[in-house]
Coordinates of C-alpha atoms and ligand atoms in Angstrom, one line a residue:
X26 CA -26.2 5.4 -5.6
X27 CA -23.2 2.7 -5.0
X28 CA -24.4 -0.8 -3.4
X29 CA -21.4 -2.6 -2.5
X30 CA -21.9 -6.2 -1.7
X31 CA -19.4 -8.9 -1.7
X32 CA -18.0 -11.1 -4.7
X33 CA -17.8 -14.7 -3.6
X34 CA -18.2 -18.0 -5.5
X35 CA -18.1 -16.4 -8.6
X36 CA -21.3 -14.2 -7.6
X37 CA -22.7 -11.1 -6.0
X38 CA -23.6 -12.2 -2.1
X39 CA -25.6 -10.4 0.2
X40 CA -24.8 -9.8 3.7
X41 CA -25.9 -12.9 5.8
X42 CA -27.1 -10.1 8.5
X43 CA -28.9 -7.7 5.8
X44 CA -27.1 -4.8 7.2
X45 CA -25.2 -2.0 4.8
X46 CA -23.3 0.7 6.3
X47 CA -23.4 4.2 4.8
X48 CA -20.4 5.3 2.3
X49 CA -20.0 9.5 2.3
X50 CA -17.9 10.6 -0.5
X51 CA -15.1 12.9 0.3
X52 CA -15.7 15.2 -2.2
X53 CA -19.3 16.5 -0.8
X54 CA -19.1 15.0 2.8
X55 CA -22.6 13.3 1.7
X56 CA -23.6 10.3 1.4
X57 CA -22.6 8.5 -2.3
X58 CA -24.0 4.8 -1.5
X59 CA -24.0 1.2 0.6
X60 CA -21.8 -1.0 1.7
X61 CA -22.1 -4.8 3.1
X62 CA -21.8 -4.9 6.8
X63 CA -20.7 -8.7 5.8
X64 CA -20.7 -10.6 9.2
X65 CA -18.2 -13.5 10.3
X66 CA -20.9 -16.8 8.8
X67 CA -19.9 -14.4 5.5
X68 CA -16.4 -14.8 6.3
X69 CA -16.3 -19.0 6.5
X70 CA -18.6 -18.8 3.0
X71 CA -15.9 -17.1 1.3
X72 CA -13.2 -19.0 2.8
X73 CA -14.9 -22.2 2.1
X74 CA -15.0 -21.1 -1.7
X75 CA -11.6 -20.2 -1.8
X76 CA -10.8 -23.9 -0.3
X77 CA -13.2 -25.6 -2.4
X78 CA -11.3 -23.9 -5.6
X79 CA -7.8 -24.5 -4.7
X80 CA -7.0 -28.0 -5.7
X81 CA -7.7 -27.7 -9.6
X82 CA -6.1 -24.5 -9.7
X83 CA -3.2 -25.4 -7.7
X84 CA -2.6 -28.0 -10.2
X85 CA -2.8 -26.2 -13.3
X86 CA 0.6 -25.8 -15.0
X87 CA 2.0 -22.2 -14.0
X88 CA 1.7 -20.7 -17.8
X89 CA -1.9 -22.0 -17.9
X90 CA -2.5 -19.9 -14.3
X91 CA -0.1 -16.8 -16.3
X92 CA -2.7 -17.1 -19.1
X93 CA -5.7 -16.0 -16.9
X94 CA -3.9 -13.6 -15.6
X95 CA -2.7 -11.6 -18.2
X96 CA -5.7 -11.9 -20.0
X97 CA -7.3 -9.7 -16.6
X98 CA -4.3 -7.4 -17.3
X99 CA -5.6 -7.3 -20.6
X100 CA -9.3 -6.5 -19.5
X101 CA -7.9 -3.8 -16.6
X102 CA -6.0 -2.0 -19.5
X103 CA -9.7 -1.8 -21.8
X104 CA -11.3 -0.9 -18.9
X105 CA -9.2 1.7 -17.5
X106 CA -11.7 4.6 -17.4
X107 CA -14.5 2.9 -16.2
X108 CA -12.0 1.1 -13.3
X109 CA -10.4 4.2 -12.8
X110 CA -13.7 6.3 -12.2
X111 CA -14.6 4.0 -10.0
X112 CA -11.7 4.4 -7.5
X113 CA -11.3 8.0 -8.2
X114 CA -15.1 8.8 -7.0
X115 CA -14.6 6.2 -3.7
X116 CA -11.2 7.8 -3.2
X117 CA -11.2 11.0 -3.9
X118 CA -8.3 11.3 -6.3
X119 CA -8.3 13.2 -8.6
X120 CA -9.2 11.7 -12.0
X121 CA -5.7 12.7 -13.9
X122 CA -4.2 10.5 -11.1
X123 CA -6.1 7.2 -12.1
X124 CA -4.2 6.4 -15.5
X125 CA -1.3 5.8 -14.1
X126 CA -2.7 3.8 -11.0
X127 CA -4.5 1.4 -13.7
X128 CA -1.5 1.1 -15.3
X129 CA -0.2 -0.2 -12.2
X130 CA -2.9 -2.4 -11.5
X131 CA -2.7 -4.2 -15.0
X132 CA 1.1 -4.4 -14.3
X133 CA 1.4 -6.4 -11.9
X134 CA -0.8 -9.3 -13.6
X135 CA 1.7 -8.9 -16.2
X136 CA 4.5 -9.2 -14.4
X137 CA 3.4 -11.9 -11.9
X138 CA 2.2 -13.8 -15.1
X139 CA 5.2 -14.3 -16.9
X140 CA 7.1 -14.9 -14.0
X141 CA 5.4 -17.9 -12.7
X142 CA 6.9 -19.5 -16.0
X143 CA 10.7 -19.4 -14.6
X144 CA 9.6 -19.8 -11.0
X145 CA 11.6 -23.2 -10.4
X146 CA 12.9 -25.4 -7.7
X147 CA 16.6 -26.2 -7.9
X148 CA 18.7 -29.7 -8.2
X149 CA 20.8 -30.0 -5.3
X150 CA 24.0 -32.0 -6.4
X151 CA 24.8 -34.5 -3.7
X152 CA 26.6 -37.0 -5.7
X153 CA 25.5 -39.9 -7.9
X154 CA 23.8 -41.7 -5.3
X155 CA 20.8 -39.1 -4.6
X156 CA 18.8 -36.8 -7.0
X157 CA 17.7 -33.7 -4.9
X158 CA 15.6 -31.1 -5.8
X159 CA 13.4 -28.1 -4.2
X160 CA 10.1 -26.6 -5.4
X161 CA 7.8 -24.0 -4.1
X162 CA 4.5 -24.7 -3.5
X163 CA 2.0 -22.4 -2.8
X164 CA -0.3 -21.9 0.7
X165 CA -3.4 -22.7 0.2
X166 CA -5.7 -19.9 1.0
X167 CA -4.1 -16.8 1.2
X168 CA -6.3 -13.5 3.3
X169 CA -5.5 -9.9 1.8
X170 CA -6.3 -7.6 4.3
X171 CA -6.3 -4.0 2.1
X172 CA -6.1 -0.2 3.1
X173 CA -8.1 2.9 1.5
X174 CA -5.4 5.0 0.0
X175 CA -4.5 3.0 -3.1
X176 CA -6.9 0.7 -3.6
X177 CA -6.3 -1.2 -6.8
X178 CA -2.6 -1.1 -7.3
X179 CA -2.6 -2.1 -3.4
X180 CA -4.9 -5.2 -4.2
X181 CA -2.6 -6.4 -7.3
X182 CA 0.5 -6.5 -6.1
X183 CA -0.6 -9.2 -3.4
X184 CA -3.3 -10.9 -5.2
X185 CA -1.6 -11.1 -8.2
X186 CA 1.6 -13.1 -7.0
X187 CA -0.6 -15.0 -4.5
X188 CA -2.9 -16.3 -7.7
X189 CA -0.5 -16.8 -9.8
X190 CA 1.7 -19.2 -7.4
X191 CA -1.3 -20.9 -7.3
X192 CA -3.3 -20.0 -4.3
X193 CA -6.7 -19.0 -3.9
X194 CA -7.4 -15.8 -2.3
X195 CA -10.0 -13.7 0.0
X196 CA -9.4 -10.3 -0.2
X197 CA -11.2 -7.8 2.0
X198 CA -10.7 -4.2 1.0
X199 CA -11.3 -1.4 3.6
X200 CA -14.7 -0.8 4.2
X201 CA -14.1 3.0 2.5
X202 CA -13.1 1.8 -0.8
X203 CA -14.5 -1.5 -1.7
X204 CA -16.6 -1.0 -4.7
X205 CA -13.2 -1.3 -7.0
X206 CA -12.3 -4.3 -5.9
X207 CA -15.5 -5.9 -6.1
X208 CA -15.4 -4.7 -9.6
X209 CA -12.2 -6.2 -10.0
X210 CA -12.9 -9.8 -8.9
X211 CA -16.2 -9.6 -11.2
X212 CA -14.1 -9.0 -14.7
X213 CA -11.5 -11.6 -12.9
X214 CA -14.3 -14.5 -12.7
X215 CA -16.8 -13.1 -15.6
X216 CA -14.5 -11.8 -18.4
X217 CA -10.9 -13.0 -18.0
X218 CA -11.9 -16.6 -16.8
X219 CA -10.7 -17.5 -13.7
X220 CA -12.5 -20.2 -12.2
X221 CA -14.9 -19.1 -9.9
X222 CA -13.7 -19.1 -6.2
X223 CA -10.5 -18.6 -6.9
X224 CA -10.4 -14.6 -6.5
X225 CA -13.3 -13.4 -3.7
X226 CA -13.9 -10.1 -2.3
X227 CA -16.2 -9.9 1.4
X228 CA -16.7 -6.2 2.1
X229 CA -17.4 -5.3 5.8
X230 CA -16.1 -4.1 8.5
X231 CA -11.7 -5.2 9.9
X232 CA -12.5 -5.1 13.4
X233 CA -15.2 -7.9 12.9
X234 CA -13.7 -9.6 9.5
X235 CA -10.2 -9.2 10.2
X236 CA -9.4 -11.3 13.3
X237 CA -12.2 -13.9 11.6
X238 CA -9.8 -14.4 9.2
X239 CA -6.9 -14.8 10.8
X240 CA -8.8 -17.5 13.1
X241 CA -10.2 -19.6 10.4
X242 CA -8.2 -22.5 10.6
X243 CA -8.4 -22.9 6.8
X244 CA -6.7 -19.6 6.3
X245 CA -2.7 -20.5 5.8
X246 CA -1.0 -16.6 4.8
X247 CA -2.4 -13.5 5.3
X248 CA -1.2 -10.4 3.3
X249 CA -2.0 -7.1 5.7
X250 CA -1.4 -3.7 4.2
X251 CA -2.7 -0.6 6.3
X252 CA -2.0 0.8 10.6
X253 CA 0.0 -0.8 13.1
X254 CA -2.5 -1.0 15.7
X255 CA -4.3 -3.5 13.5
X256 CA -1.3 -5.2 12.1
X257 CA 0.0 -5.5 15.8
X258 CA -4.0 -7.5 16.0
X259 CA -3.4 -9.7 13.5
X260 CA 0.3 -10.6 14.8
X261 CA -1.1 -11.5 18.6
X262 CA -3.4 -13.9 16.3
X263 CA -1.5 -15.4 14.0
X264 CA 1.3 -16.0 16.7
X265 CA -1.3 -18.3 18.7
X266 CA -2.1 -20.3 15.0
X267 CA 1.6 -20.1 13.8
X268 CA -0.3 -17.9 10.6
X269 CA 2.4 -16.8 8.6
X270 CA 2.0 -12.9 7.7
X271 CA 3.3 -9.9 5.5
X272 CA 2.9 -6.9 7.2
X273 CA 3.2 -4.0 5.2
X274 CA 2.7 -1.4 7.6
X275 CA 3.2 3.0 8.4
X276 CA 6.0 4.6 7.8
X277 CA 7.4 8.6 8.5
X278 CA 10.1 8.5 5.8
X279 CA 12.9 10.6 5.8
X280 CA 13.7 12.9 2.5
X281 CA 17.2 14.3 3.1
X282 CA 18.6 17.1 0.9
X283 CA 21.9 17.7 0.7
X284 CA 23.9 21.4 -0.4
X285 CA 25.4 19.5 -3.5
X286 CA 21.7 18.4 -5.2
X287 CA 19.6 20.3 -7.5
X288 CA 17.8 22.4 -5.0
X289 CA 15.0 22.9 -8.2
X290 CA 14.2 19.5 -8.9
X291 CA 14.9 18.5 -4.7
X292 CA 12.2 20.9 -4.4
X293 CA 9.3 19.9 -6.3
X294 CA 10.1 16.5 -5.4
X295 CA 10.3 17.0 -2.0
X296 CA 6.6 18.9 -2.5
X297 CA 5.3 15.8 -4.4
X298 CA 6.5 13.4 -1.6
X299 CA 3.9 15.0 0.8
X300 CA 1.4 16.2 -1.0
X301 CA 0.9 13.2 -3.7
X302 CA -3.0 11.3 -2.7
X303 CA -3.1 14.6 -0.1
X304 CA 0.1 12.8 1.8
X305 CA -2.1 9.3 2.0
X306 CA 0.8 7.5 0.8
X307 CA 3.0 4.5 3.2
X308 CA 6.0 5.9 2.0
X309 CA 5.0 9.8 2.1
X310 CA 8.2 12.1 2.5
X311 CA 6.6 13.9 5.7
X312 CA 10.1 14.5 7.0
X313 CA 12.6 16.5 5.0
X314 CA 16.0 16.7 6.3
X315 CA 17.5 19.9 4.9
X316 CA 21.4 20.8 5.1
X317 CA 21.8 23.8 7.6
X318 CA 23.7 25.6 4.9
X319 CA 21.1 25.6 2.1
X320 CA 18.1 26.0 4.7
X321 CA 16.6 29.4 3.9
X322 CA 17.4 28.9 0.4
X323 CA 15.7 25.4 -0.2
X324 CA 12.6 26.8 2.2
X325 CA 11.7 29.5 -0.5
X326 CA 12.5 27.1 -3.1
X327 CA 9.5 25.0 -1.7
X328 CA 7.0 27.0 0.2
X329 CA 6.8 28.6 -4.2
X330 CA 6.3 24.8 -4.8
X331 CA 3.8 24.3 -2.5
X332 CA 1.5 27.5 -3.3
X333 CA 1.1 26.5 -6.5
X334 CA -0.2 23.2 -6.1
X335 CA -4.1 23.1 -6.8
X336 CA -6.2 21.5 -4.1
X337 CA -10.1 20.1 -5.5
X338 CA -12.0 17.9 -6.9
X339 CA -11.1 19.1 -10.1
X340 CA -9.7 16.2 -12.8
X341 CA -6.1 18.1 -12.8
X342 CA -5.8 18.8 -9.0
X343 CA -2.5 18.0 -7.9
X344 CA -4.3 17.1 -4.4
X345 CA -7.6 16.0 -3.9
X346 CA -10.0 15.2 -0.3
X347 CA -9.0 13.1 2.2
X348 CA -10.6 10.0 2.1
X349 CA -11.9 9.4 5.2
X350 CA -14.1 11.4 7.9
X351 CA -12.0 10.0 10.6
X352 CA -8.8 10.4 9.0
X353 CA -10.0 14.2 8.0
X354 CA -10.1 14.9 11.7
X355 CA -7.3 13.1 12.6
X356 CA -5.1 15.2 10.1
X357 CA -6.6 18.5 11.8
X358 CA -5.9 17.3 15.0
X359 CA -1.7 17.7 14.2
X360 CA -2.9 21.0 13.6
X361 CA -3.2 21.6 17.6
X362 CA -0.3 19.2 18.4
X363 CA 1.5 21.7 16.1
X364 CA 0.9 24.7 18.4
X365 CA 0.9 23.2 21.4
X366 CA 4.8 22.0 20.5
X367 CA 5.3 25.7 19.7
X368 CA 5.6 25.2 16.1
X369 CA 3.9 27.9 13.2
X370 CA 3.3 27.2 9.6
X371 CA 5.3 28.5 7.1
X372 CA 2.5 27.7 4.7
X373 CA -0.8 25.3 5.1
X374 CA -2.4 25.1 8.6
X375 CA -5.4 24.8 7.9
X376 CA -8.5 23.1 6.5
X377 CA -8.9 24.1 2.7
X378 CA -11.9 26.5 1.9
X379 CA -13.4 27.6 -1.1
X380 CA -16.5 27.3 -3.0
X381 CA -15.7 24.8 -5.6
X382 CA -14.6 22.3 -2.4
X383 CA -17.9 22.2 -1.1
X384 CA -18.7 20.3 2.1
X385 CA -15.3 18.0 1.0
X386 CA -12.4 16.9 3.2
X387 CA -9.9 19.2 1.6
X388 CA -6.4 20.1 4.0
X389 CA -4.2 23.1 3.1
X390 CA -0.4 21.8 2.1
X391 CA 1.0 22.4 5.0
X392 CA 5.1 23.1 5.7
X393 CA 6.2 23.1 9.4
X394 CA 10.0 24.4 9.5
X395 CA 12.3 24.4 12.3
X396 CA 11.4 21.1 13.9
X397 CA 12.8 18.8 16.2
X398 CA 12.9 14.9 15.0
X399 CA 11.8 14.5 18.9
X400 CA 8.6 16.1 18.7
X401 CA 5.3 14.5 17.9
X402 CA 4.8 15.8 14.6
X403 CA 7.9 14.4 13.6
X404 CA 7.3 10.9 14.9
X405 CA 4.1 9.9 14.3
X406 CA 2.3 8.7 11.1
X407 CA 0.1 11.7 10.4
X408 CA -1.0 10.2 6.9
X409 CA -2.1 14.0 5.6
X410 CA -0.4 16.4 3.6
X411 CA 1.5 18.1 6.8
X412 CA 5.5 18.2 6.5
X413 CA 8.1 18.6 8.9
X414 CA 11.3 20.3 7.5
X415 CA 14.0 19.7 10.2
X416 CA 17.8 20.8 9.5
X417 CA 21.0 18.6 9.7
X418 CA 24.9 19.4 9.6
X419 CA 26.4 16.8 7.9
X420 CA 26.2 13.4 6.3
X421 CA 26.3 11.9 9.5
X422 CA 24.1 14.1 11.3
X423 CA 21.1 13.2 8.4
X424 CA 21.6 9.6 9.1
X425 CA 21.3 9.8 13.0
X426 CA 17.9 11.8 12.6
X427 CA 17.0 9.6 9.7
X428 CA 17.3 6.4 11.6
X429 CA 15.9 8.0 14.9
X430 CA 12.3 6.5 14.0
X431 CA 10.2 3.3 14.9
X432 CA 9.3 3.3 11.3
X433 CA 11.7 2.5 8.6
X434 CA 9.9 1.9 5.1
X435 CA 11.1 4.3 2.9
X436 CA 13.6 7.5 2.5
X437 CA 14.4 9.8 -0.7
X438 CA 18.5 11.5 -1.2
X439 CA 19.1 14.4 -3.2
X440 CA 22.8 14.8 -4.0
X441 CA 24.9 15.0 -6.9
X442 CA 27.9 13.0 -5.2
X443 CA 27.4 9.8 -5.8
X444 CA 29.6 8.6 -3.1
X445 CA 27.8 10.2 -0.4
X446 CA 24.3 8.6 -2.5
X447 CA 25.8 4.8 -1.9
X448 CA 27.3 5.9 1.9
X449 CA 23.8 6.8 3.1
X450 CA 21.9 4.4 1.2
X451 CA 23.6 1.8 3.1
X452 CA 23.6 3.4 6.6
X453 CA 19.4 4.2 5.9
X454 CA 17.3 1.7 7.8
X455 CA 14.6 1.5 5.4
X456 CA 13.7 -0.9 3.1
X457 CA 13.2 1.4 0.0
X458 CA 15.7 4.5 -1.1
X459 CA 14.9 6.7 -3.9
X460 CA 17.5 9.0 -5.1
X461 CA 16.9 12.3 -7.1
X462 CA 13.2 11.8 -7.0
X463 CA 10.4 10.7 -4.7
X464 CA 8.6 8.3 -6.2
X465 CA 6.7 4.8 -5.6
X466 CA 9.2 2.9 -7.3
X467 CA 8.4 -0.2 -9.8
X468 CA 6.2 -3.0 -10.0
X469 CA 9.6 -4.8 -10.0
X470 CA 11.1 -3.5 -7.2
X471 CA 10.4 -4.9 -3.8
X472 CA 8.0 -2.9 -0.9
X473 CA 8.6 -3.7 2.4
X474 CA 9.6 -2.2 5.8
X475 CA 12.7 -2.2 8.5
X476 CA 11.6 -2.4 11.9
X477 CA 7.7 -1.2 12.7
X478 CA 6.9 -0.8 9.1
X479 CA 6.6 -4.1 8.9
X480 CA 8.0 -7.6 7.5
X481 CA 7.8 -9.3 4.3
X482 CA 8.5 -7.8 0.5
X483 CA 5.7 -6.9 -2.0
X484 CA 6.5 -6.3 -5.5
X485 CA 9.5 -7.6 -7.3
X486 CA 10.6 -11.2 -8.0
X487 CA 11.4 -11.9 -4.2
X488 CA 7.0 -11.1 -3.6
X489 CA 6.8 -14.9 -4.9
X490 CA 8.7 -16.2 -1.7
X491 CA 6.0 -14.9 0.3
X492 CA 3.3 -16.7 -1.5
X493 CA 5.0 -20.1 -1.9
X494 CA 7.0 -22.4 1.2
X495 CA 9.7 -24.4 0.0
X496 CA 10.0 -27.8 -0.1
X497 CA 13.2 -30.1 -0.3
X498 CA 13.0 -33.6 -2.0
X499 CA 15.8 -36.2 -1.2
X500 CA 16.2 -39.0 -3.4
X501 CA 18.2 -41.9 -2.5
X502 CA 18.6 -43.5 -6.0
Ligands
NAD629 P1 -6.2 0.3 8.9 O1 -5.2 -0.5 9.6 O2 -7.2 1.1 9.7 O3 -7.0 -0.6 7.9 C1 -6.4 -1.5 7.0 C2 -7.3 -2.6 6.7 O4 -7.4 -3.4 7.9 C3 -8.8 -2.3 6.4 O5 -9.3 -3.2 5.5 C4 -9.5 -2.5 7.7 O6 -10.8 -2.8 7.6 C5 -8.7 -3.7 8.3 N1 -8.7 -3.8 9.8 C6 -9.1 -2.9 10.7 N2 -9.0 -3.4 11.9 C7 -8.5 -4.6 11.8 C8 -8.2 -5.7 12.7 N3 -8.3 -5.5 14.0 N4 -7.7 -6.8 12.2 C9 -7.5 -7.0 10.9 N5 -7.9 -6.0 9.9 C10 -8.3 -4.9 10.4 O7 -5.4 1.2 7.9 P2 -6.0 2.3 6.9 O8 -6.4 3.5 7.7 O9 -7.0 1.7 6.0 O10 -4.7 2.7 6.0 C11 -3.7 3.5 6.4 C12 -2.5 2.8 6.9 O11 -2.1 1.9 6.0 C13 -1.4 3.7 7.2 O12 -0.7 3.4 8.4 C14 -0.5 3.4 6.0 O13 0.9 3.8 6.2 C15 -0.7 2.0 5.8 N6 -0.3 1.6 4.4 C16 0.9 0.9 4.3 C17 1.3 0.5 3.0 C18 2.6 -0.2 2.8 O14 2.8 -0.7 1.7 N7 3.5 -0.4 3.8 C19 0.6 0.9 1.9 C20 -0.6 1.6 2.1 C21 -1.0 2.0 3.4

C-alpha cells in the first residue's frame, strides 16, 4: 500500500492533523494507498522552509545552482523505471507511455541548467557619464500548484526554471497523483544535493492548500497548472496581494484538416490528439475541423484509426483509465449532453467493458461527427477521450470556427501548402500550433494560452522571465 506524506525541510512530515485520505487506483477502482490530508499549519511549515533556504541559494553562482540540477537530471534518467512505475500506477498510463515522460522530466533540468549560465542582464549605453545595467533576479518563494494528468513532466517544467533562477519552491501536486513528486523532491534533497528546503512537496487537498498559499504573505509567484474555476480562485487572491501568477489553464484546441494534407498521416494524428493519456491532455485535439470536400473520406480514414487503438491496463495500451473517479463520471456525463443535443456516435459512446479492464475507469474512443462549434460538446473542456468532428468550407471558414472559443491554448494544421500553413498560423488565437502532427511540442518551446487558457509561458527560454523580475541599475559615474 502507498502512504503519501509530504517532503519538507529535507524530510518526510506527517500531517499536523493525522488525517490521510484514501487513493483508488484507476485501474481496479480499489483502493491502492494514503495520502496526507496536510492542513494549512502544514502549509506555513513548508513555506517557512522554503524562506529559511532562499538566501544561500539565491546567492550561489548560477552554474553552481545548474550543477545540482543536472546532476537530478542525471539521477531521473537512472531511475527512470522505478520513477516511471510510480506515475504510471497513480496515473493510470500505460507503462510504454512513461519512457518518454521521464525523458521529459530529466529534460527540463538539463535544459534549465545550462541556461542559467547565459541568463544575463544587459549594459544599457547612456553615454560616458553613466554605466547602466539590468539583471534578473529571482522571487523569492515560488508556489507550484500541479494537475493529475502529467504529473512529472508538469512539475519540471515549473520547478525546474523556478530553482534554477534561484528560488525556492513549494510545490503541491494534486491530491490524485502525489506520490511521484514526493519521490522526486526526496532524490532532489537525498541524492542529487540540493540543500534541503530548497525543493518541498505538501500533499493535501487545493481547496484547503491552495488559497493558503496564495495568502501567505511570504509567497511572492505562484505557478498554477490545472481548471479554470480554480485558477479563476487563485486570481481573485492574488489580485487582493498583487501575487504575481502563471496560469496555465484548459483548453478545446482546434485540429483543422485541410483537402491538400495527407489524409493518412492527418488521420492517425488526428486519433492520437484525442485519445493520447485517454484525451487528459491541456492541449487535446477534441475538435477536428475537417474540409467539407474530404469529409466522408477523412471520417472512414479515422473511425479505422480509432478501432484499432487498444484500451487497458496493459504496458502497450495506446489508452489507459481515467484517472479520476470524478473525472470518470464527468466524461460519461458528455455522453447524455451528446443525445440530448441530438448528436450519435460514429464510434465510442460508451464506458469500455471487458474482462481484462476490471472494475477500472476505462471510456470507449469516442467520434461525434456532424457537430455544431455552438453546441456544448464542442465548447466545453470535456478532458476525456470524446471528439467532435465539425466540417468547414474554406481557409477562412476554419479560422472563424477555430477562434470561436473562450479557450485558445493550442491547435494542430494538416496541409501541404505551406502558404495557407503560415496564413492560418498567424490568424489562430492560440499560443501553440503544430503542423503535420499533433504533438506536445519541446522542452524548448514555450506552453502557454490566449485568452481563458491562461497567461504566462512554460517551457522554452522565455519560462525564465516568469521566474525572475527585472531590475535596472543607473550609475552616475
Ligand atoms: P484542478 O483545477 O481541479 O486542480 C489542479 C490543482 O489545483 C490541483 O493540485 C488541485 O488540488 C488544486 N486546486 C484545487 N482547487 C484549488 C483552489 N481553489 N485553489 C488553488 N488550487 C486548487 O485541475 P485538474 O482536474 O487537476 O487538472 C485538469 C485541468 O488542468 C484541465 O482543465 C487541464 O486542461 C488543465 N491543465 C492545463 C495544462 C496547461 O499546460 N495549460 C496542463 C495540464 C492540465
Amino acid at each position: 500500500m502507498l502512504k503519501v506524506d509530504s517532503y519538507i525541510g529535507g524530510r518526510s512530515v506527517q500531517p499536523g492533523s493525522g488525517l490521510y485520505v484514501d487513493k483508488l487506483d484507476p485501474r481496479t477502482a480499489e483502493k491502492m494507498g494514503e495520502v496526507a490530508n496536510s492542513d494549512p499549519q502544514d502549509m506555513d511549515f513548508a513555506i517557512d522552509n522554503a524562506h529559511q533556504a532562499l538566501p544561500a541559494w539565491r546567492d550561489m553562482r548560477p552554474s553552481e545552482r545548474g550543477r545540482v540540477l543536472l546532476e537530478l537530471a542525471r539521477i531521473v534518467r537512472r531511475s527512470e523505471g522505478r520513477l516511471g512505475a510510480l506515475e504510471s500506477a497513480e496515473t493510470g498510463k500505460p507503462g510504454g507511455e512513461m519512457a518518454a515522460l521521464m525523458d521529459l522530466t530529466a529534460q527540463y533540468f538539463e535544459f534549465y541548467a545550462g541556461l542559467v549560465n547565459v541568463m544575463d542582464g544587459e549594459v544599457i549605453n547612456q553615454g560616458p557619464n553613466y554605466h547602466v545595467y539590468t539583471r534578473r533576479d529571482p522571487f523569492g518563494v515560488i508556489g507550484v500548484i500541479l494537475p493529475w494528468n502529467a504529473p512529472l513532466h508538469q512539475a519540471a517544467r515549473a520547478i525546474a526554471p523556478a530553482l534554477a533562477t534561484g528560488n525556492t519552491v513549494v510545490a503541491k501536486p494534486s491530491e490524485h497523483t502525489s506520490a511521484s513528486l514526493v519521490e522526486l523532491a526526496r532524490i532532489a534533497v537525498e541524492e542529487a544535493g540540493l540543500p534541503a528546503g530548497v525543493f518541498n512537496v505538501i500533499v493535501g487537498k487545493g481547496s484547503v492548500l491552495g488559497p493558503q498559499m496564495a495568502r501567505h504573505p511570504l509567497m511572492r509567484k505562484i505557478s498554477f497548472t490545472g481548471g479554470i474555476s480554480a485558477g479563476q480562485e487563485l486570481g481573485r487572491i492574488a489580485a487582493e496581494r498583487i501575487l504575481p501568477l502563471t496560469l496555465e489553464l484548459g483548453g478545446k484546441s482546434a485540429n483543422i484538416v485541410f483537402d491538400d494534407a495527407d489524409l493518412d498521416a492527418a488521420a492517425k494524428g488526428a486519433t492520437r490528439a484525442f485519445t493520447w493519456n485517454s484525451g487528459q491532455w491541456c492541449c487535446a485535439g477534441t475538435r477536428l475541423l475537417v474540409q467539407e470536400n474530404i469529409h466522408e473520406r477523412f471520417l472512414d480514414k479515422l473511425v479505422a484509426e480509432v478501432a484499432a487503438l487498444r484500451v487497458g491496463p496493459q504496458f502497450d495500451a495506446t489508452s489507459g483509465p481515467i484517472t479520476t473517479r470524478a473525472q470518470f463520471e464527468k466524461v460519461q456525463s458528455y455522453f447524455e449532453v451528446a443525445e440530448r443535443e441530438g448528436l450519435k456516435p460514429v464510434i465510442g459512446g460508451k464506458v469500455a467493458s471487458g474482462e481484462h479492464l476490471g472494475g477500472g475507469w476505462y471510456i470507449e474512443p469516442t467520434v461525434y461527427a456532424g457537430v455544431h462549434n455552438h453546441m456544448t460538446l464542442a465548447k466545453e473542456e470535456i478532458f476525456g477521450p470524446i471528439l467532435c468532428v465539425i466540417p468547414f468550407k474554406d481557409e477562412a471558414d476554419a479560422l472563424r470556427i477555430a477562434n470561436d472559443s473562450e479557450f485558445g491554448l493550442g491547435a494542430g494544421i494538416w496541409s501541404r501548402d505551406i502558404g495557407r500553413v503560415h496564413r492560418v498560423a498567424a490568424g489562430l488565437e492560440v499560443g501553440r500550433i503544430v503542423v503535420n502532427e499533433y504533438s506536445g511540442g519541446f522542452v524548448q518551446t514555450p506552453c502557454g494560452g490566449f485568452k481563458q487558457s491562461g497567461y504566462g509561458r512554460e517551457q522554452g527560454i522565455d519560462a525564465l522571465s516568469h521566474y525572475t523580475q527585472l531590475k535596472s541599475v543607473i550609475i552616475r559615474l
